[in-house]
PDB file of C-alpha atoms and ligand atoms in Angstrom:
ATOM      1  CA  UNK A  27       5.709 -33.745  12.849  1.00  0.00           C
ATOM      2  CA  UNK A  28       4.535 -31.315  10.157  1.00  0.00           C
ATOM      3  CA  UNK A  29       0.972 -30.964   8.939  1.00  0.00           C
ATOM      4  CA  UNK A  30      -0.256 -29.504   5.666  1.00  0.00           C
ATOM      5  CA  UNK A  31      -3.338 -29.563   3.468  1.00  0.00           C
ATOM      6  CA  UNK A  32      -3.944 -30.542  -0.130  1.00  0.00           C
ATOM      7  CA  UNK A  33      -6.786 -29.757  -2.473  1.00  0.00           C
ATOM      8  CA  UNK A  34      -7.899 -32.030  -5.299  1.00  0.00           C
ATOM      9  CA  UNK A  35     -10.348 -31.606  -8.168  1.00  0.00           C
ATOM     10  CA  UNK A  36     -13.326 -31.536  -5.765  1.00  0.00           C
ATOM     11  CA  UNK A  37     -11.948 -28.409  -4.110  1.00  0.00           C
ATOM     12  CA  UNK A  38     -12.160 -29.572  -0.497  1.00  0.00           C
ATOM     13  CA  UNK A  39      -9.073 -29.438   1.706  1.00  0.00           C
ATOM     14  CA  UNK A  40      -7.643 -32.623   3.169  1.00  0.00           C
ATOM     15  CA  UNK A  41      -5.028 -33.182   5.821  1.00  0.00           C
ATOM     16  CA  UNK A  42      -1.489 -34.332   5.072  1.00  0.00           C
ATOM     17  CA  UNK A  43       1.348 -35.192   7.444  1.00  0.00           C
ATOM     18  CA  UNK A  44       5.105 -35.413   7.253  1.00  0.00           C
ATOM     19  CA  UNK A  45       6.555 -37.756   9.791  1.00  0.00           C
ATOM     20  CA  UNK A  46       9.866 -39.649   9.943  1.00  0.00           C
ATOM     21  CA  UNK A  47      10.743 -38.713   6.364  1.00  0.00           C
ATOM     22  CA  UNK A  48       7.408 -39.804   4.901  1.00  0.00           C
ATOM     23  CA  UNK A  49       4.709 -37.637   3.322  1.00  0.00           C
ATOM     24  CA  UNK A  50       1.193 -38.973   3.866  1.00  0.00           C
ATOM     25  CA  UNK A  51      -2.177 -37.719   2.633  1.00  0.00           C
ATOM     26  CA  UNK A  52      -5.480 -38.633   4.248  1.00  0.00           C
ATOM     27  CA  UNK A  53      -7.983 -40.293   1.897  1.00  0.00           C
ATOM     28  CA  UNK A  54     -11.068 -40.012   4.096  1.00  0.00           C
ATOM     29  CA  UNK A  55     -11.893 -38.858   7.605  1.00  0.00           C
ATOM     30  CA  UNK A  56     -10.545 -40.911  10.486  1.00  0.00           C
ATOM     31  CA  UNK A  57     -12.012 -40.554  13.999  1.00  0.00           C
ATOM     32  CA  UNK A  58     -13.795 -37.384  12.837  1.00  0.00           C
ATOM     33  CA  UNK A  59     -10.613 -35.780  11.505  1.00  0.00           C
ATOM     34  CA  UNK A  60     -10.337 -34.806   7.818  1.00  0.00           C
ATOM     35  CA  UNK A  61      -8.619 -31.403   7.952  1.00  0.00           C
ATOM     36  CA  UNK A  62      -5.852 -29.725   9.936  1.00  0.00           C
ATOM     37  CA  UNK A  63      -8.379 -27.654  11.863  1.00  0.00           C
ATOM     38  CA  UNK A  64     -10.248 -30.807  12.902  1.00  0.00           C
ATOM     39  CA  UNK A  65      -6.962 -32.382  14.007  1.00  0.00           C
ATOM     40  CA  UNK A  66      -5.978 -29.343  16.107  1.00  0.00           C
ATOM     41  CA  UNK A  67      -9.473 -29.082  17.586  1.00  0.00           C
ATOM     42  CA  UNK A  68      -9.412 -32.788  18.515  1.00  0.00           C
ATOM     43  CA  UNK A  69      -5.982 -32.320  20.156  1.00  0.00           C
ATOM     44  CA  UNK A  70      -7.314 -29.407  22.204  1.00  0.00           C
ATOM     45  CA  UNK A  71     -10.866 -30.556  22.957  1.00  0.00           C
ATOM     46  CA  UNK A  72     -10.442 -34.284  23.478  1.00  0.00           C
ATOM     47  CA  UNK A  73      -6.714 -34.707  24.085  1.00  0.00           C
ATOM     48  CA  UNK A  74      -6.138 -36.621  20.840  1.00  0.00           C
ATOM     49  CA  UNK A  75      -2.472 -37.511  20.400  1.00  0.00           C
ATOM     50  CA  UNK A  76      -1.374 -36.882  16.786  1.00  0.00           C
ATOM     51  CA  UNK A  77       1.189 -39.740  16.706  1.00  0.00           C
ATOM     52  CA  UNK A  78      -1.359 -42.279  17.978  1.00  0.00           C
ATOM     53  CA  UNK A  79      -4.021 -40.948  15.620  1.00  0.00           C
ATOM     54  CA  UNK A  80      -1.545 -41.240  12.725  1.00  0.00           C
ATOM     55  CA  UNK A  81      -0.709 -44.863  13.591  1.00  0.00           C
ATOM     56  CA  UNK A  82      -4.427 -45.743  13.864  1.00  0.00           C
ATOM     57  CA  UNK A  83      -5.277 -43.975  10.577  1.00  0.00           C
ATOM     58  CA  UNK A  84      -2.499 -45.902   8.826  1.00  0.00           C
ATOM     59  CA  UNK A  85      -3.744 -49.181  10.245  1.00  0.00           C
ATOM     60  CA  UNK A  86      -7.232 -48.328   8.983  1.00  0.00           C
ATOM     61  CA  UNK A  87      -5.781 -47.692   5.505  1.00  0.00           C
ATOM     62  CA  UNK A  88      -6.831 -44.060   5.484  1.00  0.00           C
ATOM     63  CA  UNK A  89      -3.445 -42.656   4.441  1.00  0.00           C
ATOM     64  CA  UNK A  90      -1.540 -42.852   1.198  1.00  0.00           C
ATOM     65  CA  UNK A  91       2.166 -42.107   0.831  1.00  0.00           C
ATOM     66  CA  UNK A  92       3.051 -39.487  -1.795  1.00  0.00           C
ATOM     67  CA  UNK A  93       6.129 -37.547  -2.869  1.00  0.00           C
ATOM     68  CA  UNK A  94       6.423 -34.046  -1.417  1.00  0.00           C
ATOM     69  CA  UNK A  95       7.934 -32.761  -4.677  1.00  0.00           C
ATOM     70  CA  UNK A  96       4.869 -33.955  -6.629  1.00  0.00           C
ATOM     71  CA  UNK A  97       2.591 -32.006  -4.284  1.00  0.00           C
ATOM     72  CA  UNK A  98       4.834 -28.937  -4.460  1.00  0.00           C
ATOM     73  CA  UNK A  99       4.811 -29.106  -8.278  1.00  0.00           C
ATOM     74  CA  UNK A 100       1.013 -29.260  -8.178  1.00  0.00           C
ATOM     75  CA  UNK A 101      -0.602 -32.119 -10.118  1.00  0.00           C
ATOM     76  CA  UNK A 102      -4.032 -33.601  -9.336  1.00  0.00           C
ATOM     77  CA  UNK A 103      -3.383 -32.822  -5.697  1.00  0.00           C
ATOM     78  CA  UNK A 104      -1.846 -29.473  -4.863  1.00  0.00           C
ATOM     79  CA  UNK A 105      -0.789 -27.830  -1.645  1.00  0.00           C
ATOM     80  CA  UNK A 106      -3.024 -25.214  -0.117  1.00  0.00           C
ATOM     81  CA  UNK A 107      -3.042 -23.311   3.193  1.00  0.00           C
ATOM     82  CA  UNK A 108      -1.815 -25.715   5.926  1.00  0.00           C
ATOM     83  CA  UNK A 109      -4.842 -24.843   8.076  1.00  0.00           C
ATOM     84  CA  UNK A 110      -8.071 -23.001   7.254  1.00  0.00           C
ATOM     85  CA  UNK A 111      -7.740 -20.328   9.930  1.00  0.00           C
ATOM     86  CA  UNK A 112     -10.694 -18.957  11.912  1.00  0.00           C
ATOM     87  CA  UNK A 113      -8.806 -15.623  11.908  1.00  0.00           C
ATOM     88  CA  UNK A 114      -5.381 -14.252  11.015  1.00  0.00           C
ATOM     89  CA  UNK A 115      -3.741 -11.536  13.109  1.00  0.00           C
ATOM     90  CA  UNK A 116      -0.456  -9.691  12.719  1.00  0.00           C
ATOM     91  CA  UNK A 117       2.083  -8.235  15.096  1.00  0.00           C
ATOM     92  CA  UNK A 118       4.043  -5.188  13.958  1.00  0.00           C
ATOM     93  CA  UNK A 119       7.336  -3.432  14.621  1.00  0.00           C
ATOM     94  CA  UNK A 120       8.816  -6.444  16.394  1.00  0.00           C
ATOM     95  CA  UNK A 121      12.200  -6.094  14.643  1.00  0.00           C
ATOM     96  CA  UNK A 122      14.466  -3.019  14.857  1.00  0.00           C
ATOM     97  CA  UNK A 123      14.628  -2.884  11.029  1.00  0.00           C
ATOM     98  CA  UNK A 124      10.861  -2.545  10.747  1.00  0.00           C
ATOM     99  CA  UNK A 125      10.814   0.237  13.377  1.00  0.00           C
ATOM    100  CA  UNK A 126      13.663   2.134  11.668  1.00  0.00           C
ATOM    101  CA  UNK A 127      12.138   1.863   8.216  1.00  0.00           C
ATOM    102  CA  UNK A 128       8.649   2.931   9.279  1.00  0.00           C
ATOM    103  CA  UNK A 129       9.640   5.714  11.683  1.00  0.00           C
ATOM    104  CA  UNK A 130       9.329   9.142  10.030  1.00  0.00           C
ATOM    105  CA  UNK A 131       9.520  11.416  13.026  1.00  0.00           C
ATOM    106  CA  UNK A 132       6.058  10.455  14.295  1.00  0.00           C
ATOM    107  CA  UNK A 133       7.432   8.550  17.293  1.00  0.00           C
ATOM    108  CA  UNK A 134       4.627   5.962  16.974  1.00  0.00           C
ATOM    109  CA  UNK A 135       6.777   3.178  15.617  1.00  0.00           C
ATOM    110  CA  UNK A 136       9.737   3.750  17.953  1.00  0.00           C
ATOM    111  CA  UNK A 137       7.395   3.909  20.914  1.00  0.00           C
ATOM    112  CA  UNK A 138       5.585   0.691  20.064  1.00  0.00           C
ATOM    113  CA  UNK A 139       8.917  -1.101  19.504  1.00  0.00           C
ATOM    114  CA  UNK A 140       9.879  -0.517  23.130  1.00  0.00           C
ATOM    115  CA  UNK A 141       6.411  -0.324  24.767  1.00  0.00           C
ATOM    116  CA  UNK A 142       5.124  -3.137  26.936  1.00  0.00           C
ATOM    117  CA  UNK A 143       1.989  -3.493  24.760  1.00  0.00           C
ATOM    118  CA  UNK A 144       2.818  -4.749  21.231  1.00  0.00           C
ATOM    119  CA  UNK A 145       1.161  -3.613  18.025  1.00  0.00           C
ATOM    120  CA  UNK A 146      -1.438  -6.240  17.042  1.00  0.00           C
ATOM    121  CA  UNK A 147      -3.801  -5.881  14.116  1.00  0.00           C
ATOM    122  CA  UNK A 148      -6.454  -7.934  12.388  1.00  0.00           C
ATOM    123  CA  UNK A 149      -4.903  -9.249   9.184  1.00  0.00           C
ATOM    124  CA  UNK A 150      -7.085 -11.667   7.233  1.00  0.00           C
ATOM    125  CA  UNK A 151      -9.945 -14.091   6.993  1.00  0.00           C
ATOM    126  CA  UNK A 152      -9.468 -17.543   5.433  1.00  0.00           C
ATOM    127  CA  UNK A 153     -10.836 -16.393   2.061  1.00  0.00           C
ATOM    128  CA  UNK A 154      -8.106 -13.709   1.820  1.00  0.00           C
ATOM    129  CA  UNK A 155      -5.290 -16.234   2.423  1.00  0.00           C
ATOM    130  CA  UNK A 156      -3.050 -17.944  -0.134  1.00  0.00           C
ATOM    131  CA  UNK A 157      -1.224 -21.244   0.298  1.00  0.00           C
ATOM    132  CA  UNK A 158       1.890 -22.404  -1.577  1.00  0.00           C
ATOM    133  CA  UNK A 159       1.756 -21.437  -5.266  1.00  0.00           C
ATOM    134  CA  UNK A 160      -1.511 -19.515  -4.870  1.00  0.00           C
ATOM    135  CA  UNK A 161      -1.674 -15.831  -5.888  1.00  0.00           C
ATOM    136  CA  UNK A 162      -1.080 -12.960  -3.503  1.00  0.00           C
ATOM    137  CA  UNK A 163      -2.516  -9.535  -4.232  1.00  0.00           C
ATOM    138  CA  UNK A 164      -1.350  -6.031  -4.964  1.00  0.00           C
ATOM    139  CA  UNK A 165      -4.141  -3.507  -4.638  1.00  0.00           C
ATOM    140  CA  UNK A 166      -4.802  -1.497  -7.809  1.00  0.00           C
ATOM    141  CA  UNK A 167      -4.807   1.691  -5.742  1.00  0.00           C
ATOM    142  CA  UNK A 168      -1.343   1.008  -4.283  1.00  0.00           C
ATOM    143  CA  UNK A 169       1.818   2.079  -6.072  1.00  0.00           C
ATOM    144  CA  UNK A 170       4.091   0.468  -3.505  1.00  0.00           C
ATOM    145  CA  UNK A 171       3.238  -2.910  -2.038  1.00  0.00           C
ATOM    146  CA  UNK A 172       5.871  -5.066  -0.352  1.00  0.00           C
ATOM    147  CA  UNK A 173       6.332  -8.603   0.844  1.00  0.00           C
ATOM    148  CA  UNK A 174       6.684  -8.898   4.616  1.00  0.00           C
ATOM    149  CA  UNK A 175       8.369 -12.258   5.256  1.00  0.00           C
ATOM    150  CA  UNK A 176       7.519 -13.417   8.781  1.00  0.00           C
ATOM    151  CA  UNK A 177       7.291 -16.415  11.061  1.00  0.00           C
ATOM    152  CA  UNK A 178       3.669 -17.074  11.987  1.00  0.00           C
ATOM    153  CA  UNK A 179       2.499 -19.066  14.970  1.00  0.00           C
ATOM    154  CA  UNK A 180      -0.609 -21.229  14.978  1.00  0.00           C
ATOM    155  CA  UNK A 181      -2.445 -20.935  18.266  1.00  0.00           C
ATOM    156  CA  UNK A 182      -4.629 -23.020  20.495  1.00  0.00           C
ATOM    157  CA  UNK A 183      -7.666 -21.526  22.196  1.00  0.00           C
ATOM    158  CA  UNK A 184      -5.682 -20.468  25.293  1.00  0.00           C
ATOM    159  CA  UNK A 185      -3.101 -18.673  23.165  1.00  0.00           C
ATOM    160  CA  UNK A 186      -0.732 -21.655  23.369  1.00  0.00           C
ATOM    161  CA  UNK A 187       1.656 -22.167  20.442  1.00  0.00           C
ATOM    162  CA  UNK A 188       0.738 -25.285  18.436  1.00  0.00           C
ATOM    163  CA  UNK A 189       3.233 -24.759  15.630  1.00  0.00           C
ATOM    164  CA  UNK A 190       5.226 -22.484  13.328  1.00  0.00           C
ATOM    165  CA  UNK A 191       4.940 -21.648   9.656  1.00  0.00           C
ATOM    166  CA  UNK A 192       6.306 -19.231   7.054  1.00  0.00           C
ATOM    167  CA  UNK A 193       4.124 -16.234   6.254  1.00  0.00           C
ATOM    168  CA  UNK A 194       3.978 -13.224   3.971  1.00  0.00           C
ATOM    169  CA  UNK A 195       2.130 -10.233   5.459  1.00  0.00           C
ATOM    170  CA  UNK A 196       1.801  -8.545   2.053  1.00  0.00           C
ATOM    171  CA  UNK A 197       1.228  -4.829   2.731  1.00  0.00           C
ATOM    172  CA  UNK A 198       0.496  -1.636   0.787  1.00  0.00           C
ATOM    173  CA  UNK A 199       3.183   0.529   2.380  1.00  0.00           C
ATOM    174  CA  UNK A 200       2.268   3.690   0.462  1.00  0.00           C
ATOM    175  CA  UNK A 201      -1.248   3.560   1.926  1.00  0.00           C
ATOM    176  CA  UNK A 202       0.120   2.977   5.457  1.00  0.00           C
ATOM    177  CA  UNK A 203       2.592   5.880   4.996  1.00  0.00           C
ATOM    178  CA  UNK A 204      -0.052   8.290   3.775  1.00  0.00           C
ATOM    179  CA  UNK A 205      -1.825   8.105   7.141  1.00  0.00           C
ATOM    180  CA  UNK A 206      -1.476   5.514   9.955  1.00  0.00           C
ATOM    181  CA  UNK A 207      -5.286   5.433  10.185  1.00  0.00           C
ATOM    182  CA  UNK A 208      -5.228   3.752   6.780  1.00  0.00           C
ATOM    183  CA  UNK A 209      -3.401   0.722   8.258  1.00  0.00           C
ATOM    184  CA  UNK A 210      -6.412  -1.646   7.867  1.00  0.00           C
ATOM    185  CA  UNK A 211      -6.625  -0.786   4.151  1.00  0.00           C
ATOM    186  CA  UNK A 212      -2.887  -1.354   3.715  1.00  0.00           C
ATOM    187  CA  UNK A 213      -3.140  -4.733   5.434  1.00  0.00           C
ATOM    188  CA  UNK A 214      -6.511  -6.330   4.641  1.00  0.00           C
ATOM    189  CA  UNK A 215      -7.611  -7.007   1.062  1.00  0.00           C
ATOM    190  CA  UNK A 216      -7.911  -9.926  -1.372  1.00  0.00           C
ATOM    191  CA  UNK A 217      -4.769 -12.096  -1.343  1.00  0.00           C
ATOM    192  CA  UNK A 218      -3.119 -10.080   1.447  1.00  0.00           C
ATOM    193  CA  UNK A 219      -1.647 -13.035   3.334  1.00  0.00           C
ATOM    194  CA  UNK A 220       0.208 -16.189   2.329  1.00  0.00           C
ATOM    195  CA  UNK A 221       1.356 -18.936   4.645  1.00  0.00           C
ATOM    196  CA  UNK A 222       2.717 -22.465   4.592  1.00  0.00           C
ATOM    197  CA  UNK A 223       3.845 -24.860   3.294  1.00  0.00           C
ATOM    198  CA  UNK A 224       3.407 -26.820   6.551  1.00  0.00           C
ATOM    199  CA  UNK A 225       2.840 -26.236  10.244  1.00  0.00           C
ATOM    200  CA  UNK A 226       5.908 -27.457  12.097  1.00  0.00           C
ATOM    201  CA  UNK A 227       5.228 -28.638  15.625  1.00  0.00           C
ATOM    202  CA  UNK A 228       7.328 -27.113  18.426  1.00  0.00           C
ATOM    203  CA  UNK A 229       9.212 -30.383  19.052  1.00  0.00           C
ATOM    204  CA  UNK A 230      10.420 -30.451  15.453  1.00  0.00           C
ATOM    205  CA  UNK A 231      11.005 -26.703  15.063  1.00  0.00           C
ATOM    206  CA  UNK A 232      13.824 -26.664  17.635  1.00  0.00           C
ATOM    207  CA  UNK A 233      14.851 -23.279  19.025  1.00  0.00           C
ATOM    208  CA  UNK A 234      12.151 -20.862  17.794  1.00  0.00           C
ATOM    209  CA  UNK A 235      14.598 -17.948  18.181  1.00  0.00           C
ATOM    210  CA  UNK A 236      17.035 -19.455  15.696  1.00  0.00           C
ATOM    211  CA  UNK A 237      14.729 -19.645  12.666  1.00  0.00           C
ATOM    212  CA  UNK A 238      16.208 -18.034   9.574  1.00  0.00           C
ATOM    213  CA  UNK A 239      14.211 -16.612   6.681  1.00  0.00           C
ATOM    214  CA  UNK A 240      15.230 -15.633   3.179  1.00  0.00           C
ATOM    215  CA  UNK A 241      13.065 -13.687   0.744  1.00  0.00           C
ATOM    216  CA  UNK A 242      13.616 -13.397  -3.002  1.00  0.00           C
ATOM    217  CA  UNK A 243      11.513 -11.380  -5.405  1.00  0.00           C
ATOM    218  CA  UNK A 244      11.741 -12.716  -8.949  1.00  0.00           C
ATOM    219  CA  UNK A 245      10.699 -10.679 -11.988  1.00  0.00           C
ATOM    220  CA  UNK A 246      10.632 -12.546 -15.284  1.00  0.00           C
ATOM    221  CA  UNK A 247      12.818 -15.181 -13.573  1.00  0.00           C
ATOM    222  CA  UNK A 248      15.425 -12.553 -12.583  1.00  0.00           C
ATOM    223  CA  UNK A 249      16.093 -11.798  -8.913  1.00  0.00           C
ATOM    224  CA  UNK A 250      15.292  -8.135  -8.174  1.00  0.00           C
ATOM    225  CA  UNK A 251      15.476  -8.359  -4.387  1.00  0.00           C
ATOM    226  CA  UNK A 252      16.913 -10.698  -1.799  1.00  0.00           C
ATOM    227  CA  UNK A 253      16.812 -10.218   1.973  1.00  0.00           C
ATOM    228  CA  UNK A 254      17.416 -12.276   5.102  1.00  0.00           C
ATOM    229  CA  UNK A 255      16.449 -12.197   8.773  1.00  0.00           C
ATOM    230  CA  UNK A 256      16.489 -14.435  11.825  1.00  0.00           C
ATOM    231  CA  UNK A 257      14.090 -14.743  14.739  1.00  0.00           C
ATOM    232  CA  UNK A 258      17.205 -14.160  16.887  1.00  0.00           C
ATOM    233  CA  UNK A 259      16.548 -10.466  16.007  1.00  0.00           C
ATOM    234  CA  UNK A 260      12.930 -10.577  17.221  1.00  0.00           C
ATOM    235  CA  UNK A 261      12.355  -8.091  20.047  1.00  0.00           C
ATOM    236  CA  UNK A 262       9.513 -10.043  21.678  1.00  0.00           C
ATOM    237  CA  UNK A 263       8.801 -13.663  22.585  1.00  0.00           C
ATOM    238  CA  UNK A 264       6.175 -15.639  20.668  1.00  0.00           C
ATOM    239  CA  UNK A 265       4.298 -16.486  23.885  1.00  0.00           C
ATOM    240  CA  UNK A 266       4.249 -12.808  24.842  1.00  0.00           C
ATOM    241  CA  UNK A 267       2.614 -11.829  21.525  1.00  0.00           C
ATOM    242  CA  UNK A 268       0.099 -14.674  21.833  1.00  0.00           C
ATOM    243  CA  UNK A 269      -0.753 -13.707  25.419  1.00  0.00           C
ATOM    244  CA  UNK A 270      -1.456 -10.100  24.374  1.00  0.00           C
ATOM    245  CA  UNK A 271      -3.656 -11.311  21.537  1.00  0.00           C
ATOM    246  CA  UNK A 272      -5.657 -13.487  23.931  1.00  0.00           C
ATOM    247  CA  UNK A 273      -6.239 -10.613  26.411  1.00  0.00           C
ATOM    248  CA  UNK A 274      -9.968  -9.889  26.676  1.00  0.00           C
ATOM    249  CA  UNK A 275     -10.254 -11.542  23.269  1.00  0.00           C
ATOM    250  CA  UNK A 276     -11.566 -15.077  22.711  1.00  0.00           C
ATOM    251  CA  UNK A 277      -9.459 -16.826  20.128  1.00  0.00           C
ATOM    252  CA  UNK A 278     -10.292 -20.073  18.440  1.00  0.00           C
ATOM    253  CA  UNK A 279      -8.049 -23.071  17.871  1.00  0.00           C
ATOM    254  CA  UNK A 280      -6.125 -22.643  14.602  1.00  0.00           C
ATOM    255  CA  UNK A 281      -5.888 -18.844  14.774  1.00  0.00           C
ATOM    256  CA  UNK A 282      -2.758 -17.637  12.986  1.00  0.00           C
ATOM    257  CA  UNK A 283      -0.606 -14.817  14.364  1.00  0.00           C
ATOM    258  CA  UNK A 284       2.109 -13.486  12.062  1.00  0.00           C
ATOM    259  CA  UNK A 285       4.882 -12.101  14.204  1.00  0.00           C
ATOM    260  CA  UNK A 286       6.387  -9.199  12.247  1.00  0.00           C
ATOM    261  CA  UNK A 287       8.942  -8.628   9.542  1.00  0.00           C
ATOM    262  CA  UNK A 288      12.707  -8.263   9.818  1.00  0.00           C
ATOM    263  CA  UNK A 289      13.135  -7.965   6.030  1.00  0.00           C
ATOM    264  CA  UNK A 290      12.500  -4.625   4.357  1.00  0.00           C
ATOM    265  CA  UNK A 291      12.020  -4.485   0.598  1.00  0.00           C
ATOM    266  CA  UNK A 292      13.554  -1.247  -0.768  1.00  0.00           C
ATOM    267  CA  UNK A 293      11.160   1.464  -1.951  1.00  0.00           C
ATOM    268  CA  UNK A 294      12.512   1.179  -5.524  1.00  0.00           C
ATOM    269  CA  UNK A 295      11.440  -2.485  -5.806  1.00  0.00           C
ATOM    270  CA  UNK A 296       7.721  -2.630  -4.998  1.00  0.00           C
ATOM    271  CA  UNK A 297       5.825  -5.721  -6.105  1.00  0.00           C
ATOM    272  CA  UNK A 298       4.533  -5.829  -9.657  1.00  0.00           C
ATOM    273  CA  UNK A 299       2.011  -8.125 -11.291  1.00  0.00           C
ATOM    274  CA  UNK A 300       3.762 -11.336 -12.404  1.00  0.00           C
ATOM    275  CA  UNK A 301       6.496 -11.144  -9.744  1.00  0.00           C
ATOM    276  CA  UNK A 302       7.048 -14.256  -7.662  1.00  0.00           C
ATOM    277  CA  UNK A 303       7.808 -13.842  -3.969  1.00  0.00           C
ATOM    278  CA  UNK A 304       9.762 -16.816  -2.718  1.00  0.00           C
ATOM    279  CA  UNK A 305      10.354 -17.339   1.001  1.00  0.00           C
ATOM    280  CA  UNK A 306      12.599 -20.077   2.320  1.00  0.00           C
ATOM    281  CA  UNK A 307      13.778 -21.272   5.680  1.00  0.00           C
ATOM    282  CA  UNK A 308      15.867 -24.341   6.546  1.00  0.00           C
ATOM    283  CA  UNK A 309      13.547 -24.869   9.516  1.00  0.00           C
ATOM    284  CA  UNK A 310      10.142 -24.121   7.940  1.00  0.00           C
ATOM    285  CA  UNK A 311      10.435 -24.931   4.221  1.00  0.00           C
ATOM    286  CA  UNK A 312       9.559 -22.924   1.113  1.00  0.00           C
ATOM    287  CA  UNK A 313       6.631 -20.741   0.174  1.00  0.00           C
ATOM    288  CA  UNK A 314       6.397 -19.116  -3.267  1.00  0.00           C
ATOM    289  CA  UNK A 315       3.499 -17.005  -4.535  1.00  0.00           C
ATOM    290  CA  UNK A 316       2.869 -15.108  -7.783  1.00  0.00           C
ATOM    291  CA  UNK A 317       1.614 -11.518  -7.518  1.00  0.00           C
ATOM    292  CA  UNK A 318      -1.654 -10.477  -9.176  1.00  0.00           C
ATOM    293  CA  UNK A 319      -3.430  -7.109  -9.282  1.00  0.00           C
ATOM    294  CA  UNK A 320      -6.652  -7.159  -7.253  1.00  0.00           C
TER     295      UNK A 320
HETATM  296  O1  DO4 B 410       2.886  -0.884  11.908  1.00  0.00           O
HETATM  297  C1  DO4 B 410       2.630  -1.365  10.874  1.00  0.00           C
HETATM  298  C2  DO4 B 410       2.744  -2.794  10.523  1.00  0.00           C
HETATM  299  C3  DO4 B 410       4.061  -3.391  10.905  1.00  0.00           C
HETATM  300  C4  DO4 B 410       4.265  -4.771  10.420  1.00  0.00           C
HETATM  301  O2  DO4 B 410       3.411  -5.397   9.815  1.00  0.00           O
HETATM  302  C5  DO4 B 410       5.555  -5.436  10.690  1.00  0.00           C
HETATM  303  O3  DO4 B 410       6.432  -4.870  11.348  1.00  0.00           O
HETATM  304  O4  DO4 B 410       5.707  -6.575  10.242  1.00  0.00           O
HETATM  305 MG1   MG B 411       4.132  -7.369   9.055  1.00  0.00          MG
END
């Protein structure tokens, strides 16, 4: 099963589900569930079973079948973030390529790549997140900002993995390179994180270490960068990253942890206003976002 959220004219987010080839959108709350976060919380707090809830909601006429392509095109109902996250965190230097690119003789990046403790950083609040088609930001004081295409995991309150999604940990690399103490400013700002289009549950995702990702940067419709990676190249396990995040740190159901990039955009092709960053994965779907200056 995959879950997503849509937003209509009223601006509130509503739950949608993809199951057995059908795309369904919830019309009104059923058993206290109207959003993805409420669904995940009900699963964790009261043992709600999504398949049974779905069957009951259908019987109660709370769901309407729609076409995924209509949602993706964005009419009256358009896709938004697949969950409104209590917090978003990032893991860094989890792929050799990211360590090699970032390392400049400091030793920090190489050391964290092979250390027992991973790099984890606070990434975003819900208001800084973009869903499918929504704008991502390039800071006005950054000359080189890059897309960081990643697999993100959605967590339960014990750090358990509830699902997988595509993510873009958009980052101002020039600010990070100037001084590692500037990392929070390179990572956290308006429109710094995109994710979606859906959350794929572990049963449907298959082998989480065989997820492939492709990133294209389009400028005026022309492709100026394309890169690929696979979670087969990930140095750490998803559960390991989640367990470190949950150490001495209460996390809430629906917390998103983006697990690091294996795709490095070349320094000559930083993001510009009007670019579109398009991520795709046969396992996780497609996520495209236009770039705006913030
Ligand atoms: O160490 C800086 C951030 C690394 C990162 O975000 C990544 O490797 O994806
Ligand atoms: Mg990253």
